[in-house]
Structure formats: structure tokens, C-alpha cells
PDB file of C-alpha atoms in Angstrom:
ATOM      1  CA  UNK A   1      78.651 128.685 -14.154  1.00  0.00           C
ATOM      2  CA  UNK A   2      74.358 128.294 -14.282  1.00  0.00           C
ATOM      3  CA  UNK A   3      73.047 130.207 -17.111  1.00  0.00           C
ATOM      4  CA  UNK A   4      69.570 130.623 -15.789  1.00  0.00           C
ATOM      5  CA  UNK A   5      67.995 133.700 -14.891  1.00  0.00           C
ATOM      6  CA  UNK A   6      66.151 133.833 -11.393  1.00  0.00           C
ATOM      7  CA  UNK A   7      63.185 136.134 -10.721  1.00  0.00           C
ATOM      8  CA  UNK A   8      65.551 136.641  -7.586  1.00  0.00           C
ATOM      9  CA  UNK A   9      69.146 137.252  -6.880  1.00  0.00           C
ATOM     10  CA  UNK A  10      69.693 135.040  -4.278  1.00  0.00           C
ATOM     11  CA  UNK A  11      73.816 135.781  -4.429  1.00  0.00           C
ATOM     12  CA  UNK A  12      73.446 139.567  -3.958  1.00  0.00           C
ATOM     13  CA  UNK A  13      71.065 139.347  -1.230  1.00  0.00           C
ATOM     14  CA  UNK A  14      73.067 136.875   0.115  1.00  0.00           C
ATOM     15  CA  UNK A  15      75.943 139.158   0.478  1.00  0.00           C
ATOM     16  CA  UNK A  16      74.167 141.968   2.560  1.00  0.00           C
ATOM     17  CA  UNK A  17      75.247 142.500   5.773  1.00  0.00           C
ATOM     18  CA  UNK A  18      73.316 142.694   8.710  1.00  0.00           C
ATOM     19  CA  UNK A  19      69.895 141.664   6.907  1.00  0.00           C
ATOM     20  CA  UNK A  20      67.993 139.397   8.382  1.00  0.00           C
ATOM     21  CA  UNK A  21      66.729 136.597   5.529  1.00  0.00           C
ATOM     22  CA  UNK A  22      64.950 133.556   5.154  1.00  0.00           C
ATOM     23  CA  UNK A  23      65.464 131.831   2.209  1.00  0.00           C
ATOM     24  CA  UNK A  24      64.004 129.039   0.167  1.00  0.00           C
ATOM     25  CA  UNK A  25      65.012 125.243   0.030  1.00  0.00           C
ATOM     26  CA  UNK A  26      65.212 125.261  -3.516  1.00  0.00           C
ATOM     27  CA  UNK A  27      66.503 128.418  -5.181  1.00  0.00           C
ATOM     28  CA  UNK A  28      64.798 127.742  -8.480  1.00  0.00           C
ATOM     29  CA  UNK A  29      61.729 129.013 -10.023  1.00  0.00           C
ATOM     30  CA  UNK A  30      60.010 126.227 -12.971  1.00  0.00           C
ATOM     31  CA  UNK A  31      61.046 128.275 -15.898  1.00  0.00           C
ATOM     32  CA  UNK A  32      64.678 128.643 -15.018  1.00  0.00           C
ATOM     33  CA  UNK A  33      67.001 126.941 -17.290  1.00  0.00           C
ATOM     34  CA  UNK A  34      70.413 126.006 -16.552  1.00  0.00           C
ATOM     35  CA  UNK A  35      72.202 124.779 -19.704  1.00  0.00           C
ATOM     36  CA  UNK A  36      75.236 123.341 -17.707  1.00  0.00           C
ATOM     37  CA  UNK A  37      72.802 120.599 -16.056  1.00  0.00           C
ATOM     38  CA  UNK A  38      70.762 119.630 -18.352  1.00  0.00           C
ATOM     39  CA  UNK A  39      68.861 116.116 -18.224  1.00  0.00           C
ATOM     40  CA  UNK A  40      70.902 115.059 -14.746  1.00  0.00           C
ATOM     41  CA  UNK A  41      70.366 113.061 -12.233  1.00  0.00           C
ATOM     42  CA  UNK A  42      69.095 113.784  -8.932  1.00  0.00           C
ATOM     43  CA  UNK A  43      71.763 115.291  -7.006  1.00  0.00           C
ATOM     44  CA  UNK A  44      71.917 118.016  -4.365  1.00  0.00           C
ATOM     45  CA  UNK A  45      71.700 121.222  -6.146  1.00  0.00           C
ATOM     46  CA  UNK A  46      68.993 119.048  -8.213  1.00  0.00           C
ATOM     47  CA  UNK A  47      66.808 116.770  -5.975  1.00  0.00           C
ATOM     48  CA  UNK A  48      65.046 115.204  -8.738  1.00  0.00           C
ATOM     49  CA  UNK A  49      67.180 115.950 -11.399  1.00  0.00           C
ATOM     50  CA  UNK A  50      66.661 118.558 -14.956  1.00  0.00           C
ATOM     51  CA  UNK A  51      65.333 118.065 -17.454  1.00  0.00           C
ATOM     52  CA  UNK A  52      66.106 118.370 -21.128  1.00  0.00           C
ATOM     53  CA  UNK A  53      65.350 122.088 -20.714  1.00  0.00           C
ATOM     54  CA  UNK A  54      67.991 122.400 -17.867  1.00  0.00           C
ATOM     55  CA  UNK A  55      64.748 123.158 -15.684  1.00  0.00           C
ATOM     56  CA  UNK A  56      64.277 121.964 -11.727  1.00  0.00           C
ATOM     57  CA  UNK A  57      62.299 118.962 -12.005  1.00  0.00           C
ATOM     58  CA  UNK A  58      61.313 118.822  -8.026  1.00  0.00           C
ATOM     59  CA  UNK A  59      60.377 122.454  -8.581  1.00  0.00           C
ATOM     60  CA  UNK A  60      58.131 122.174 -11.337  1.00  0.00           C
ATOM     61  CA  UNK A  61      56.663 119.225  -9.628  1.00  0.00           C
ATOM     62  CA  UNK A  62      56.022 121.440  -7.036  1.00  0.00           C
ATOM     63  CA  UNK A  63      54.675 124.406  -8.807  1.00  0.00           C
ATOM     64  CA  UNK A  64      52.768 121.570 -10.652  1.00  0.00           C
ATOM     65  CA  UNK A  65      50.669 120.684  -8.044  1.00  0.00           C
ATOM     66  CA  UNK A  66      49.260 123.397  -7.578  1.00  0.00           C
ATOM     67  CA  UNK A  67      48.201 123.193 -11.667  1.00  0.00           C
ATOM     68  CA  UNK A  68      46.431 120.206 -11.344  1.00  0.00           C
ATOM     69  CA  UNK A  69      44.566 120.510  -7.941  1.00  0.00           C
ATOM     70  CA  UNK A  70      43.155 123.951  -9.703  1.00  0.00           C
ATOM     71  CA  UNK A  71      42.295 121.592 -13.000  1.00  0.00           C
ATOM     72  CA  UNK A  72      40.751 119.044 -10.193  1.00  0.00           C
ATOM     73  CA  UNK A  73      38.914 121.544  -8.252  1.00  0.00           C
ATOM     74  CA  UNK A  74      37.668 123.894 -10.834  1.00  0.00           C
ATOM     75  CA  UNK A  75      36.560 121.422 -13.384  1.00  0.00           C
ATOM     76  CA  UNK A  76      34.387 119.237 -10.486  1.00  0.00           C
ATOM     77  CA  UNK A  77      33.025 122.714  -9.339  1.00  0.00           C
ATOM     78  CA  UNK A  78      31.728 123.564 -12.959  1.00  0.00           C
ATOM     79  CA  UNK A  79      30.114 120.147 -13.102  1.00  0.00           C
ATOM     80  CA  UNK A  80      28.717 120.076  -9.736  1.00  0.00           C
ATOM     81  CA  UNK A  81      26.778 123.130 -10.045  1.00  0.00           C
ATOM     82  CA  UNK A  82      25.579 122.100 -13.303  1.00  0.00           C
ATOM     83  CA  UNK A  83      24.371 118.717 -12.214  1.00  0.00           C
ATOM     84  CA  UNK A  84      22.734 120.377  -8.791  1.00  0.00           C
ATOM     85  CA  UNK A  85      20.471 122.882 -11.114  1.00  0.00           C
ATOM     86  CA  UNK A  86      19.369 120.114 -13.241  1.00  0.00           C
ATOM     87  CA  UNK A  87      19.354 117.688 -10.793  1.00  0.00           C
ATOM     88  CA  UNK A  88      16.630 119.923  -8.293  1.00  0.00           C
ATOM     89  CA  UNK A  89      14.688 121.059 -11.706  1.00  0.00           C
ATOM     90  CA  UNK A  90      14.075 117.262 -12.858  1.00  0.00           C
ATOM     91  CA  UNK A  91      13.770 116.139  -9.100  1.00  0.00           C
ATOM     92  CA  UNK A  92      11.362 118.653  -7.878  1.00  0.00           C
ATOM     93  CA  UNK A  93       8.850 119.672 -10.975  1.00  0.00           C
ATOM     94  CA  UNK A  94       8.871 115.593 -12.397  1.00  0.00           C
ATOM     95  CA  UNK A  95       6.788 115.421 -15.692  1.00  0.00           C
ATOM     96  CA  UNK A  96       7.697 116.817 -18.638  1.00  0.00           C
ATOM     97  CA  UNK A  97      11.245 118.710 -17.030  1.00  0.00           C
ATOM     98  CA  UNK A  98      11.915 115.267 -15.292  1.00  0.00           C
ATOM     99  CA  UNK A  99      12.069 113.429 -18.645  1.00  0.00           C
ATOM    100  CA  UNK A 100      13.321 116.010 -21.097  1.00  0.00           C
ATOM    101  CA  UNK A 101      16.800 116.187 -18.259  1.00  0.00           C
ATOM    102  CA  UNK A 102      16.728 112.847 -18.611  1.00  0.00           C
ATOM    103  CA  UNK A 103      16.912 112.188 -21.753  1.00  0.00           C
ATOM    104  CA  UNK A 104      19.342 114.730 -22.008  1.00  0.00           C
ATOM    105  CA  UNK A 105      21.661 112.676 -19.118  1.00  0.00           C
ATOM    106  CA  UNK A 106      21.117 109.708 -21.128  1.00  0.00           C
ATOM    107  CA  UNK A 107      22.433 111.665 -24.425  1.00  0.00           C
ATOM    108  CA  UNK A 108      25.390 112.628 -22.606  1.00  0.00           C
ATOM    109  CA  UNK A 109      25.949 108.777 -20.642  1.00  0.00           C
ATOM    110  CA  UNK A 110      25.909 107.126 -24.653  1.00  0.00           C
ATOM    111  CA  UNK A 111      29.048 108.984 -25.781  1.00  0.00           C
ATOM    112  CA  UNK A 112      32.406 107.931 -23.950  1.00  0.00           C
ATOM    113  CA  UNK A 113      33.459 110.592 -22.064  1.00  0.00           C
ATOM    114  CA  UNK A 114      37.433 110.755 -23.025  1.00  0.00           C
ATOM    115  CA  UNK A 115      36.625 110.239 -26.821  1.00  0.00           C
ATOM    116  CA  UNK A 116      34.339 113.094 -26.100  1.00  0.00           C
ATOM    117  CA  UNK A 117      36.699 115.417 -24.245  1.00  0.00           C
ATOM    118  CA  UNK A 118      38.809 114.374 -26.805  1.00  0.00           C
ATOM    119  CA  UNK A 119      37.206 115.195 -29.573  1.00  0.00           C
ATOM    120  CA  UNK A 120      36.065 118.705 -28.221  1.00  0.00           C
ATOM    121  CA  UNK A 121      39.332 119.802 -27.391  1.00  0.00           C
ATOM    122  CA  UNK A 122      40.416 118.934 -31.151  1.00  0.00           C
ATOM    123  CA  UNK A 123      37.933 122.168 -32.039  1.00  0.00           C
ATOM    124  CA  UNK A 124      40.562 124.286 -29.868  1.00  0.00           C
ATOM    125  CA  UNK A 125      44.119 125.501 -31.560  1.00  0.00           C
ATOM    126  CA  UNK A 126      46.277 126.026 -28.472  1.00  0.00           C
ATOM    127  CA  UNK A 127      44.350 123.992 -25.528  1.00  0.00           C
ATOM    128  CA  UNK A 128      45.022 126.199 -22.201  1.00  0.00           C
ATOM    129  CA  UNK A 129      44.262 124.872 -18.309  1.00  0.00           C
ATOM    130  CA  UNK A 130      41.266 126.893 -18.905  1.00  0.00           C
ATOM    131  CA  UNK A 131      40.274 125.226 -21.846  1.00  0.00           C
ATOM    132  CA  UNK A 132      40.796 121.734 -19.891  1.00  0.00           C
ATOM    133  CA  UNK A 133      39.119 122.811 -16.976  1.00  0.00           C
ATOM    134  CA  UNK A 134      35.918 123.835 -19.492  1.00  0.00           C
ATOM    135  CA  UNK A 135      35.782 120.736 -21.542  1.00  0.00           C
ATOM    136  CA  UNK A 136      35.806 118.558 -17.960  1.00  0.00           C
ATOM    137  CA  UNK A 137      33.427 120.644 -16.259  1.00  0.00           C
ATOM    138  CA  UNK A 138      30.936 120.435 -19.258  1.00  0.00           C
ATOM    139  CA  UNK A 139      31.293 116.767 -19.640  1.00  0.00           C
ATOM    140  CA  UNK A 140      31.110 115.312 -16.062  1.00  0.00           C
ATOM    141  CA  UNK A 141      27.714 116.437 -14.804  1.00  0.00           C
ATOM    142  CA  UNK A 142      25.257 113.402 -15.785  1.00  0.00           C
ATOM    143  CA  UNK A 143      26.522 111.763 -12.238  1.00  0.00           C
ATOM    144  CA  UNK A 144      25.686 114.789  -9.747  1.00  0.00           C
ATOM    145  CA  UNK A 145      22.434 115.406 -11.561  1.00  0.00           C
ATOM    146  CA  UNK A 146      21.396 111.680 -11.574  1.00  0.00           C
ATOM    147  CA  UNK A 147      22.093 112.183  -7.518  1.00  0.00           C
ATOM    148  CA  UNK A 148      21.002 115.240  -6.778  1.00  0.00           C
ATOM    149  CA  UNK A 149      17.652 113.858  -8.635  1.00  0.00           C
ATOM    150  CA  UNK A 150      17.243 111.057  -6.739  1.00  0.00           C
ATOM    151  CA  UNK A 151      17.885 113.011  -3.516  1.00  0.00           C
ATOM    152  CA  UNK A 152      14.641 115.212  -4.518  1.00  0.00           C
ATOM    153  CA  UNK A 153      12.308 112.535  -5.384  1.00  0.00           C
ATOM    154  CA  UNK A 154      13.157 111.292  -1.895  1.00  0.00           C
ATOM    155  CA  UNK A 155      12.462 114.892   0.077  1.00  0.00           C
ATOM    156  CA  UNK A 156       9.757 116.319  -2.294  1.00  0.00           C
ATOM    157  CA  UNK A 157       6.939 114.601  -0.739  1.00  0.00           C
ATOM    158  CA  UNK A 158       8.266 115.491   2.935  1.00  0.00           C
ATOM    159  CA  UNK A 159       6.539 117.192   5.273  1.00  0.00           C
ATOM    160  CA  UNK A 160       8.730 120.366   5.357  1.00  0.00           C
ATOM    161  CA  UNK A 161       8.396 120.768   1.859  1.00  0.00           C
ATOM    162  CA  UNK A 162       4.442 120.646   2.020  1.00  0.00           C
ATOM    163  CA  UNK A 163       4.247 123.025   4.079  1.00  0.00           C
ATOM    164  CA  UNK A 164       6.649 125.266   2.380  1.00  0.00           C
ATOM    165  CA  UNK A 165       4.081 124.812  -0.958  1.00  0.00           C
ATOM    166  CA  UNK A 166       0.986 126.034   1.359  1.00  0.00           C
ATOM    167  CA  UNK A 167       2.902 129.441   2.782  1.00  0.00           C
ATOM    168  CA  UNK A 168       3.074 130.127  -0.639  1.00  0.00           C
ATOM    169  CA  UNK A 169       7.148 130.164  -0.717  1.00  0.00           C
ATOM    170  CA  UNK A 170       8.065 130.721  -4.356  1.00  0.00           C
ATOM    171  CA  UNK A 171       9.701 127.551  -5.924  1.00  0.00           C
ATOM    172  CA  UNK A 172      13.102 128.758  -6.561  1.00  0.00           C
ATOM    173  CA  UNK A 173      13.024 129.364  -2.921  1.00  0.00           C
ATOM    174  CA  UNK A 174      11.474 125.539  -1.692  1.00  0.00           C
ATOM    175  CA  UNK A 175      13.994 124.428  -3.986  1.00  0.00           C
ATOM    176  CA  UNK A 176      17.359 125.968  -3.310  1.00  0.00           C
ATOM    177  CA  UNK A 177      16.427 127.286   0.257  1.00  0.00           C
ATOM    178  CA  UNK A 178      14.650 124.169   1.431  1.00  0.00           C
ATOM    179  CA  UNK A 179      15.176 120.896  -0.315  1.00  0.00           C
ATOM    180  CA  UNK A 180      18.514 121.444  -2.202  1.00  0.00           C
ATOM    181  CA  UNK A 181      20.196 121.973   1.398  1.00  0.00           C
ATOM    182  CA  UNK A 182      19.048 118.959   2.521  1.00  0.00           C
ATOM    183  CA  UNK A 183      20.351 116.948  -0.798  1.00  0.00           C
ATOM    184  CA  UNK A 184      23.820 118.288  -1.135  1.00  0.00           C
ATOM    185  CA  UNK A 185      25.494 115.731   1.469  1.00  0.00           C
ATOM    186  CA  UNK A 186      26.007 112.889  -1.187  1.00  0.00           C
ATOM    187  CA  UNK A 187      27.070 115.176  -3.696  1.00  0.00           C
ATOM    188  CA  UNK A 188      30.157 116.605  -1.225  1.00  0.00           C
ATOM    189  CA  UNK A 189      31.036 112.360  -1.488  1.00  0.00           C
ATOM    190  CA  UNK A 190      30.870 112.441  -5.216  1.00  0.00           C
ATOM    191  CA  UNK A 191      32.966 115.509  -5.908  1.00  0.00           C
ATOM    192  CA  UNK A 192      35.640 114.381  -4.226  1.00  0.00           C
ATOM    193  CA  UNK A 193      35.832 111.586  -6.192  1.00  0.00           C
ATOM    194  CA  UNK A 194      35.352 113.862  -9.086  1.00  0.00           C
ATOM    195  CA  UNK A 195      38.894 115.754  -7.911  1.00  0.00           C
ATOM    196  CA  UNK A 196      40.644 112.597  -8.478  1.00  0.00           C
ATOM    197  CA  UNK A 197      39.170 111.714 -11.713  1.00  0.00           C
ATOM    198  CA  UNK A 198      39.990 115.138 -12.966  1.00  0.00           C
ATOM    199  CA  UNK A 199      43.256 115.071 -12.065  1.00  0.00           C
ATOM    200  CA  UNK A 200      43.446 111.859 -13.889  1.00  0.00           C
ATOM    201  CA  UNK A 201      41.603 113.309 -16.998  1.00  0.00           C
ATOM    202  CA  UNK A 202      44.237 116.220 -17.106  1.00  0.00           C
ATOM    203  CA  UNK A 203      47.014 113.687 -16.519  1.00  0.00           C
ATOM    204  CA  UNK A 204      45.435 111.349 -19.523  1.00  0.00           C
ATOM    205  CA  UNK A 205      44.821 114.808 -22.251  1.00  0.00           C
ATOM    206  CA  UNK A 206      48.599 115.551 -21.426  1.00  0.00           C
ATOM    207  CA  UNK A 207      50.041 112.408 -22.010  1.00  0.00           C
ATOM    208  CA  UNK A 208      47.884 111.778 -25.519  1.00  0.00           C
ATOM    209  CA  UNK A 209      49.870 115.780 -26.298  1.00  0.00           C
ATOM    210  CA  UNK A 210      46.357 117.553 -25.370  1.00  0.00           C
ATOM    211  CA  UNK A 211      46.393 119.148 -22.925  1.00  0.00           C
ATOM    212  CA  UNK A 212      48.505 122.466 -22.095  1.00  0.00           C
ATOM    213  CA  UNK A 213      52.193 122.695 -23.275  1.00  0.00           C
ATOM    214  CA  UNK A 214      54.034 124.837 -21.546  1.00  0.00           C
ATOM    215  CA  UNK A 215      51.599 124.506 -18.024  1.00  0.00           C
ATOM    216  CA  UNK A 216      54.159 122.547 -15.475  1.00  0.00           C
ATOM    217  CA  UNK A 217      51.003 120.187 -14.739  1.00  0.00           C
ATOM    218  CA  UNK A 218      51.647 116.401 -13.623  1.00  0.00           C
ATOM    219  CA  UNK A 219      50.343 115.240 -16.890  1.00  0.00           C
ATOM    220  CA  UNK A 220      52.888 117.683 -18.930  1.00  0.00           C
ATOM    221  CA  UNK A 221      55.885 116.104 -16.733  1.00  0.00           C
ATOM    222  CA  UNK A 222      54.629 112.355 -17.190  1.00  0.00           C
ATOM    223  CA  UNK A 223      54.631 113.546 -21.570  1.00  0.00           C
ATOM    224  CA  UNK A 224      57.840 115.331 -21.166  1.00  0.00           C
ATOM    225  CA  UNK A 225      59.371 112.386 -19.591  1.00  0.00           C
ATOM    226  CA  UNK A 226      57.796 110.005 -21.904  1.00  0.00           C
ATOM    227  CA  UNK A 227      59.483 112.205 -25.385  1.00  0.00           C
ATOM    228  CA  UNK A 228      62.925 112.137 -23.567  1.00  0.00           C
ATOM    229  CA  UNK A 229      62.688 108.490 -21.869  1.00  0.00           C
ATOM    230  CA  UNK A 230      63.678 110.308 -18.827  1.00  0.00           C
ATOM    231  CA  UNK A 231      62.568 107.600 -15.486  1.00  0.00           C
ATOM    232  CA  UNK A 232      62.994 110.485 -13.278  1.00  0.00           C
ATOM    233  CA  UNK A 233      60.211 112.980 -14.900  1.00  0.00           C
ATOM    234  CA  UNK A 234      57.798 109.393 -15.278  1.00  0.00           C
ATOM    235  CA  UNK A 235      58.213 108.033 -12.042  1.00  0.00           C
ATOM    236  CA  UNK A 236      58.143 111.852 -10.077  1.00  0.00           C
ATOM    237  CA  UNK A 237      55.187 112.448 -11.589  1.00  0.00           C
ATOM    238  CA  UNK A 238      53.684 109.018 -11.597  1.00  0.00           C
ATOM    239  CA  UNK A 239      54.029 108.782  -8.271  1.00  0.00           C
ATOM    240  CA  UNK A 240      52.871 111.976  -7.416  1.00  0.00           C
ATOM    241  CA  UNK A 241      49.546 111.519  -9.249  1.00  0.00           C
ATOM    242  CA  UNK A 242      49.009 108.157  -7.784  1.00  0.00           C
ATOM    243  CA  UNK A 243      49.471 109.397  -4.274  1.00  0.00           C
ATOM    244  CA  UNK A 244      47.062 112.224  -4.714  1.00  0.00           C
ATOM    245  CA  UNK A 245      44.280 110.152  -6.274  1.00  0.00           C
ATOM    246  CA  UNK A 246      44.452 107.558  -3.642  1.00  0.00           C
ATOM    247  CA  UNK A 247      44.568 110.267  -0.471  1.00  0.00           C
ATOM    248  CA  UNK A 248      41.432 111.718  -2.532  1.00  0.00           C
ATOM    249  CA  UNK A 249      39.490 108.377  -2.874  1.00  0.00           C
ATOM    250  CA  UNK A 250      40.793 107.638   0.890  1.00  0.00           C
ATOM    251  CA  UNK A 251      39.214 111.100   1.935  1.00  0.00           C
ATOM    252  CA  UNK A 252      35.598 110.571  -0.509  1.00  0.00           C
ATOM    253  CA  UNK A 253      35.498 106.788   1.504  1.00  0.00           C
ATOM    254  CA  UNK A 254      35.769 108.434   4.871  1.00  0.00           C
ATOM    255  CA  UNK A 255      33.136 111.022   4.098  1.00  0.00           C
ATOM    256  CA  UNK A 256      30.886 108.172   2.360  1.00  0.00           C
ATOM    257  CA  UNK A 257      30.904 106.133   5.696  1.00  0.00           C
ATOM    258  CA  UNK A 258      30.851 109.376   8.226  1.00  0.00           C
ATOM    259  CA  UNK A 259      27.770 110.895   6.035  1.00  0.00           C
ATOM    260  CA  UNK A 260      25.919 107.241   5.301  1.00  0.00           C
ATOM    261  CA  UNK A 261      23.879 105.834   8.699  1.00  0.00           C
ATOM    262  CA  UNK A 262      23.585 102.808   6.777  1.00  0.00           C
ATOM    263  CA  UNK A 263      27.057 102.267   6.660  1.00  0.00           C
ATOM    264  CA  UNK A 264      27.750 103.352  10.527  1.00  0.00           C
ATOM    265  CA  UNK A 265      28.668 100.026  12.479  1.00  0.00           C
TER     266      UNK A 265
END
């Protein structure tokens, strides 16, 4: 007999007549523990095996993906619309703004951005996704804004734009109405790069027993796996993150050659 606890009685509902149901492939949640199979093998009732816990290791691999494409997506968001504000501000005014971002991108290039994640998340007690998703997000914007910049030394001196300065449109309006629409396509190329890298970043701060404990992410599998020398947790996981990265880098590739004429055979 399983001593877990499902959020759902799948044996009583099981049991009612003349109901129509549809139930799940795998009749676990992540947090159930069953104490009679704990740290097996993969086997029917456990496709991928428990772990030490006595907890579903395909479904927390599951539930975990879902963890770190939030971490991926939310972190590259954060740093993308940092780097776009700065970016347009240094592009379009030059001078005095142009070189006081700058100097401010070149602050943030001269540290190493793990040691500095690193050493920012040491500030926290009990590092949440949240948390990870901050410290990323704050960290990763020196490439957007060095893109977006160059994107608005390009268009500034356009004709559009000239003619936008002699209506008398207000700058925040050339610049995010006008110009900054017609910048963003590299930057969609970059971020989805930045998914990847974030992912990888989470994966990394989990492994070095940073990032969130108790958050089924990919990284917290590929630690747990690593304390208990169980293969199945490191290579499920492993393999997991390695397949998303490279679809990710596959999909930033495509959109680099379908956005770029220059690279249009």
C-alpha cells in the first residue's frame, strides 16, 4: 500500500457508476510521496523512477518545465525592457546620455556575470524563483541595450524620424512610437537566445545549492540527483535541459536568418 496523499481520489472516482471520466496518464501530483517506492527504478507505475522522497520523478519533470520556461521567460523579459529604455535613451539623445549608459554597460560587462549573480543572491536568506528571476533580469541587459543602441544610431538620422522632429512630435513619442518599432526585430533574435541562457543560469544557481529548494525546477532535479548519485534524476533532467536549449538556439537561428536580408540566399 502507497502512503501518499493525492490532491485527488482517483480510486473513489474510479468506482462511480455511470460517470463519464477522463483521467490522467500519470496519477501523481510532484509533492506526493510514496514511502513504499522510494529511489526506484523506472517502471510502470513509475516511468522515470522516485526519488529519495518517494516522489514521481517524470512528474516533477513535468511540472518542472513549466518552472524553468517561467525563470527563462520572465528573467529575459525584465532584461529586455531594461536594455530597450536604455538602449533608445543612449541611441537617440547621443552626448552626454550616450556616454554616461555607456559607461554604465561597460561597468556592468567588467564583472563576470555568474560570480555576480552569485554573489547577489548570497545577500538573500531563502532564494525563491522570484528572487532568481530578479537577479537574472537585472544582470543580463548590457547586450539588448548595446543593440537596441546601435539600431538607433542607424534610424535616427532617417528621414521618417526628421520629419517626426519638425511636426513637433514629443520625443518620448519619436522614440517609442517611431524609431523603437522599427529597432525591436534584432532584439526578438537576442531574447530568444536569452531564454536558453536563463534556463541554463537557473540550471547552474541550482546545481552550486542556489537557487530554490523545494521549486521542482530542472536545475533542483539535476542537484537532487547529484546529493543521491541517482543517474535517473541527472540524466532526466540533463537531457531535458539540453533539448530545450538547443530547440531554443535552433528557433533564435531561424529567426536570425528569416529577419537578416543579408543572410537570405
Amino acid at each position: 500500500m502507497a502512503f501518499r496523499q493525492p490532491y485527488v481520489d482517483y480510486a473513489s472516482l474510479k468506482e462511480l457508476e455511470g460517470a463519464r471520466l477522463i483521467f490522467p496518464l500519470i496519477e501523481y501530483s510532484y509533492r506526493d510521496v510514496d514511502l513504499m517506492a522510494v529511489s526506484q527504478g523506472p517502471s510502470l507505475e513509475h516511468f522515470l523512477g522516485t526519488d529519495r522522497q518517494g516522489r514521481d520523478v517524470f512528474t516533477r519533470l513535468i511540472y518542472g518545465t513549466r518552472i524553468s520556461l517561467t525563470i527563462g521567460v520572465v528573467a529575459v523579459s525584465i532584461y529586455t525592457a531594461i536594455g530597450l529604455v536604455l538602449g533608445s535613451l543612449a541611441g537617440f539623445f547621443g552626448g552626454r546620455v550616450d556616454n554616461i549608459i555607456l559607461r554604465m554597460i561597460e561597468i556592468m560587462m567588467c564583472f563576470p556575470v555568474l560570480f555576480l549573480i552569485l554573489t547577489l543572491a548570497g545577500f538573500i536568506e531563502e532564494p525563491s524563483i522570484f528572487h532568481i528571476m530578479l537577479i537574472i533580469g537585472l544582470t543580463g541587459w548590457t547586450g539588448i541595450a548595446r543593440l537596441v543602441r546601435g539600431e538607433f544610431l542607424r534610424l535616427r538620422n532617417q528621414d521618417f524620424v526628421q520629419a517626426a522632429i519638425a511636426l513637433g512630435f514629443t520625443r518620448a513619442r519619436i522614440i517609442f512610437r517611431h524609431v523603437l518599432p522599427n529597432a525591436v526585430q534584432p532584439v526578438f533574435v537576442s531574447a530568444t537566445f536569452g531564454v536558453a541562457g536563463a534556463i541554463l543560469i537557473e540550471a547552474t544557481l541550482s546545481f552550486l545549492g542556489v537557487g530554490p529548494a523545494n521549486a521542482p525546477s530542472w536545475g533542483q532535479i539535476l542537484t537532487s540527483g547529484r546529493n543521491t548519485q541517482q543517474m535517473t534524476l541527472i540524466l532526466s533532467s540533463g537531457f531535458a535541459i539540453f533539448v530545450t536549449i538547443s530547440l531554443l538556439n535552433l528557433i533564435g537561428e531561424g529567426l536570425r536568418d528569416a529577419t537578416d536580408p543579408k543572410l537570405r540566399k
